[in-house]
Amino acid sequence: MNKFQLHPRLQQDCFVVGNFALSQLLMMNDSQYPWFILVPQRNDIGEIYQLNDCDRQQLLQESCLLAEKLIDIYQPDKLNIAAIGNLVPQLHLHHVARYKTDKAWPAPIWGKFAACAYPEQEESAHISRLQQSLLGYLGFRQI
């Protein structure tokens, strides 16, 4: 089995938060939205249906847990969850906390505005808070 390779675009645009049993958890470097991404650590997979049954179930559990934690932490008006992949063919599942006050509301965020990078201290605070809330669940570990 080949070692998992994260797509270069995700490497460039995101911070690594940690790993679940199946997925790597990333945070998008865009301070306009709390935006996290689950990437199943399986090479050559572009769609959810391509995962085996066990991995599909694991991804759903990880996604549901992440969704619950993001709602607890950020208290958004809506949590958008999507596997789009038009620019990045590697399977990844976006989890974006949305607010009626965000500048893209109610439209989708993709392609609306250029990313606004996190200041270093703010990035670290978001990552640390989520890491602490996930420890002990579904094999999550910090990297």
PDB file of C-alpha atoms in Angstrom:
ATOM      1  CA  MET A   1       0.000   0.000   0.000  1.00  0.00           C
ATOM      2  CA  ASN A   2       1.336   3.429  -0.976  1.00  0.00           C
ATOM      3  CA  LYS A   3       1.781   6.083   1.689  1.00  0.00           C
ATOM      4  CA  PHE A   4      -1.066   8.606   1.710  1.00  0.00           C
ATOM      5  CA  GLN A   5      -0.353  11.773  -0.257  1.00  0.00           C
ATOM      6  CA  LEU A   6      -2.353  14.928   0.446  1.00  0.00           C
ATOM      7  CA  HIS A   7      -3.172  16.873  -2.731  1.00  0.00           C
ATOM      8  CA  PRO A   8      -0.748  19.815  -3.230  1.00  0.00           C
ATOM      9  CA  ARG A   9      -3.572  22.382  -3.322  1.00  0.00           C
ATOM     10  CA  LEU A  10      -4.808  21.236   0.097  1.00  0.00           C
ATOM     11  CA  GLN A  11      -1.227  21.308   1.417  1.00  0.00           C
ATOM     12  CA  GLN A  12      -0.880  24.875   0.175  1.00  0.00           C
ATOM     13  CA  ASP A  13      -4.241  26.240   1.352  1.00  0.00           C
ATOM     14  CA  CYS A  14      -4.704  24.503   4.713  1.00  0.00           C
ATOM     15  CA  PHE A  15      -3.261  23.842   8.146  1.00  0.00           C
ATOM     16  CA  VAL A  16      -3.206  20.281   9.517  1.00  0.00           C
ATOM     17  CA  VAL A  17      -5.312  19.980  12.668  1.00  0.00           C
ATOM     18  CA  GLY A  18      -4.862  16.232  13.270  1.00  0.00           C
ATOM     19  CA  ASN A  19      -5.876  12.749  12.206  1.00  0.00           C
ATOM     20  CA  PHE A  20      -8.884  10.580  12.867  1.00  0.00           C
ATOM     21  CA  ALA A  21      -8.759   6.827  12.280  1.00  0.00           C
ATOM     22  CA  LEU A  22      -9.560   7.418   8.590  1.00  0.00           C
ATOM     23  CA  SER A  23      -9.323  11.090   7.756  1.00  0.00           C
ATOM     24  CA  GLN A  24      -6.857  13.896   8.065  1.00  0.00           C
ATOM     25  CA  LEU A  25      -8.501  17.032   9.453  1.00  0.00           C
ATOM     26  CA  LEU A  26      -7.488  20.348   7.906  1.00  0.00           C
ATOM     27  CA  MET A  27      -8.392  23.975   8.528  1.00  0.00           C
ATOM     28  CA  MET A  28      -8.623  26.234   5.493  1.00  0.00           C
ATOM     29  CA  ASN A  29      -6.437  29.330   5.793  1.00  0.00           C
ATOM     30  CA  ASP A  30      -9.339  31.723   5.287  1.00  0.00           C
ATOM     31  CA  SER A  31     -10.347  33.732   8.334  1.00  0.00           C
ATOM     32  CA  GLN A  32     -13.664  34.810   6.773  1.00  0.00           C
ATOM     33  CA  TYR A  33     -15.274  31.480   7.714  1.00  0.00           C
ATOM     34  CA  PRO A  34     -14.578  28.666  10.203  1.00  0.00           C
ATOM     35  CA  TRP A  35     -13.772  26.139   7.439  1.00  0.00           C
ATOM     36  CA  PHE A  36     -12.555  22.623   8.071  1.00  0.00           C
ATOM     37  CA  ILE A  37     -11.938  19.737   5.698  1.00  0.00           C
ATOM     38  CA  LEU A  38     -11.888  15.968   6.220  1.00  0.00           C
ATOM     39  CA  VAL A  39      -9.665  14.070   3.779  1.00  0.00           C
ATOM     40  CA  PRO A  40      -9.917  10.261   3.922  1.00  0.00           C
ATOM     41  CA  GLN A  41      -6.361   8.970   3.900  1.00  0.00           C
ATOM     42  CA  ARG A  42      -6.845   6.752   0.882  1.00  0.00           C
ATOM     43  CA  ASN A  43      -4.995   7.340  -2.381  1.00  0.00           C
ATOM     44  CA  ASP A  44      -6.771   7.459  -5.733  1.00  0.00           C
ATOM     45  CA  ILE A  45     -10.233   8.053  -4.262  1.00  0.00           C
ATOM     46  CA  GLY A  46     -12.275  10.911  -5.676  1.00  0.00           C
ATOM     47  CA  GLU A  47     -15.838  10.097  -4.625  1.00  0.00           C
ATOM     48  CA  ILE A  48     -17.499   8.817  -1.459  1.00  0.00           C
ATOM     49  CA  TYR A  49     -18.966   5.774  -3.231  1.00  0.00           C
ATOM     50  CA  GLN A  50     -15.412   4.605  -4.049  1.00  0.00           C
ATOM     51  CA  LEU A  51     -14.658   4.022  -0.361  1.00  0.00           C
ATOM     52  CA  ASN A  52     -15.293   0.533   0.955  1.00  0.00           C
ATOM     53  CA  ASP A  53     -18.279   0.096   3.288  1.00  0.00           C
ATOM     54  CA  CYS A  54     -16.193   0.321   6.455  1.00  0.00           C
ATOM     55  CA  ASP A  55     -14.418   3.510   5.335  1.00  0.00           C
ATOM     56  CA  ARG A  56     -17.700   5.092   4.225  1.00  0.00           C
ATOM     57  CA  GLN A  57     -19.194   4.467   7.651  1.00  0.00           C
ATOM     58  CA  GLN A  58     -16.063   5.802   9.358  1.00  0.00           C
ATOM     59  CA  LEU A  59     -16.143   8.974   7.228  1.00  0.00           C
ATOM     60  CA  LEU A  60     -19.786   9.541   8.171  1.00  0.00           C
ATOM     61  CA  GLN A  61     -18.981   9.131  11.876  1.00  0.00           C
ATOM     62  CA  GLU A  62     -16.028  11.526  11.623  1.00  0.00           C
ATOM     63  CA  SER A  63     -18.114  14.060   9.695  1.00  0.00           C
ATOM     64  CA  CYS A  64     -20.982  13.925  12.188  1.00  0.00           C
ATOM     65  CA  LEU A  65     -18.624  14.315  15.150  1.00  0.00           C
ATOM     66  CA  LEU A  66     -16.842  17.232  13.488  1.00  0.00           C
ATOM     67  CA  ALA A  67     -20.195  18.854  12.695  1.00  0.00           C
ATOM     68  CA  GLU A  68     -21.339  18.562  16.323  1.00  0.00           C
ATOM     69  CA  LYS A  69     -18.095  20.062  17.627  1.00  0.00           C
ATOM     70  CA  LEU A  70     -18.145  22.920  15.109  1.00  0.00           C
ATOM     71  CA  ILE A  71     -21.727  23.783  16.065  1.00  0.00           C
ATOM     72  CA  ASP A  72     -20.791  23.691  19.774  1.00  0.00           C
ATOM     73  CA  ILE A  73     -17.719  25.883  19.272  1.00  0.00           C
ATOM     74  CA  TYR A  74     -18.849  28.347  16.603  1.00  0.00           C
ATOM     75  CA  GLN A  75     -22.665  28.346  16.985  1.00  0.00           C
ATOM     76  CA  PRO A  76     -23.270  29.079  13.293  1.00  0.00           C
ATOM     77  CA  ASP A  77     -26.604  29.862  11.698  1.00  0.00           C
ATOM     78  CA  LYS A  78     -25.937  26.980   9.273  1.00  0.00           C
ATOM     79  CA  LEU A  79     -23.225  24.378   8.812  1.00  0.00           C
ATOM     80  CA  ASN A  80     -22.508  23.645   5.149  1.00  0.00           C
ATOM     81  CA  ILE A  81     -21.089  20.170   4.448  1.00  0.00           C
ATOM     82  CA  ALA A  82     -20.075  19.311   0.899  1.00  0.00           C
ATOM     83  CA  ALA A  83     -17.840  17.080  -1.207  1.00  0.00           C
ATOM     84  CA  ILE A  84     -17.339  19.116  -4.364  1.00  0.00           C
ATOM     85  CA  GLY A  85     -13.878  18.382  -5.782  1.00  0.00           C
ATOM     86  CA  ASN A  86     -13.997  20.414  -8.984  1.00  0.00           C
ATOM     87  CA  LEU A  87     -10.516  21.868  -8.353  1.00  0.00           C
ATOM     88  CA  VAL A  88      -9.086  19.125  -6.125  1.00  0.00           C
ATOM     89  CA  PRO A  89      -9.895  15.623  -7.397  1.00  0.00           C
ATOM     90  CA  GLN A  90      -8.893  13.943  -4.103  1.00  0.00           C
ATOM     91  CA  LEU A  91     -11.947  13.127  -1.973  1.00  0.00           C
ATOM     92  CA  HIS A  92     -12.392  15.774   0.697  1.00  0.00           C
ATOM     93  CA  LEU A  93     -15.407  16.869   2.702  1.00  0.00           C
ATOM     94  CA  HIS A  94     -15.821  20.588   3.501  1.00  0.00           C
ATOM     95  CA  HIS A  95     -17.421  21.675   6.784  1.00  0.00           C
ATOM     96  CA  VAL A  96     -18.050  25.435   6.772  1.00  0.00           C
ATOM     97  CA  ALA A  97     -19.703  27.327   9.622  1.00  0.00           C
ATOM     98  CA  ARG A  98     -21.910  30.016   8.071  1.00  0.00           C
ATOM     99  CA  TYR A  99     -23.504  33.094   9.554  1.00  0.00           C
ATOM    100  CA  LYS A 100     -26.203  35.377   8.241  1.00  0.00           C
ATOM    101  CA  THR A 101     -23.647  38.153   8.789  1.00  0.00           C
ATOM    102  CA  ASP A 102     -20.856  36.639   6.641  1.00  0.00           C
ATOM    103  CA  LYS A 103     -20.224  38.561   3.451  1.00  0.00           C
ATOM    104  CA  ALA A 104     -21.176  35.697   1.132  1.00  0.00           C
ATOM    105  CA  TRP A 105     -24.462  34.810   2.884  1.00  0.00           C
ATOM    106  CA  PRO A 106     -26.709  33.217   1.686  1.00  0.00           C
ATOM    107  CA  ALA A 107     -24.744  32.239  -1.426  1.00  0.00           C
ATOM    108  CA  PRO A 108     -22.114  29.474  -1.497  1.00  0.00           C
ATOM    109  CA  ILE A 109     -18.645  30.691  -0.489  1.00  0.00           C
ATOM    110  CA  TRP A 110     -16.765  29.211  -3.435  1.00  0.00           C
ATOM    111  CA  GLY A 111     -15.361  31.806  -5.805  1.00  0.00           C
ATOM    112  CA  LYS A 112     -17.019  34.743  -4.050  1.00  0.00           C
ATOM    113  CA  PHE A 113     -14.067  36.414  -2.329  1.00  0.00           C
ATOM    114  CA  ALA A 114     -10.310  35.925  -2.153  1.00  0.00           C
ATOM    115  CA  ALA A 115      -9.116  34.078   0.951  1.00  0.00           C
ATOM    116  CA  CYS A 116      -8.061  36.203   3.904  1.00  0.00           C
ATOM    117  CA  ALA A 117      -5.227  34.428   5.753  1.00  0.00           C
ATOM    118  CA  TYR A 118      -5.402  33.957   9.508  1.00  0.00           C
ATOM    119  CA  PRO A 119      -3.034  35.941  11.712  1.00  0.00           C
ATOM    120  CA  GLU A 120      -0.741  33.348  13.341  1.00  0.00           C
ATOM    121  CA  GLN A 121      -2.141  33.651  16.873  1.00  0.00           C
ATOM    122  CA  GLU A 122      -5.730  33.416  15.666  1.00  0.00           C
ATOM    123  CA  GLU A 123      -4.931  30.344  13.535  1.00  0.00           C
ATOM    124  CA  SER A 124      -3.300  28.617  16.516  1.00  0.00           C
ATOM    125  CA  ALA A 125      -6.243  29.425  18.787  1.00  0.00           C
ATOM    126  CA  HIS A 126      -8.805  27.961  16.351  1.00  0.00           C
ATOM    127  CA  ILE A 127      -6.750  24.804  15.847  1.00  0.00           C
ATOM    128  CA  SER A 128      -6.051  24.295  19.549  1.00  0.00           C
ATOM    129  CA  ARG A 129      -9.696  24.760  20.525  1.00  0.00           C
ATOM    130  CA  LEU A 130     -10.898  22.185  18.011  1.00  0.00           C
ATOM    131  CA  GLN A 131      -8.096  19.750  18.866  1.00  0.00           C
ATOM    132  CA  GLN A 132      -9.029  19.865  22.543  1.00  0.00           C
ATOM    133  CA  SER A 133     -12.698  19.234  21.789  1.00  0.00           C
ATOM    134  CA  LEU A 134     -11.899  16.197  19.595  1.00  0.00           C
ATOM    135  CA  LEU A 135      -9.344  14.414  21.798  1.00  0.00           C
ATOM    136  CA  GLY A 136     -10.598  10.995  22.837  1.00  0.00           C
ATOM    137  CA  TYR A 137     -13.139  10.687  20.018  1.00  0.00           C
ATOM    138  CA  LEU A 138     -12.893   8.291  17.033  1.00  0.00           C
ATOM    139  CA  GLY A 139      -9.148   7.879  17.411  1.00  0.00           C
ATOM    140  CA  PHE A 140      -8.433  11.596  16.905  1.00  0.00           C
ATOM    141  CA  ARG A 141      -4.853  12.610  17.551  1.00  0.00           C
ATOM    142  CA  GLN A 142      -2.933  15.824  17.119  1.00  0.00           C
ATOM    143  CA  ILE A 143       0.002  15.898  14.744  1.00  0.00           C
TER     144      ILE A 143
END
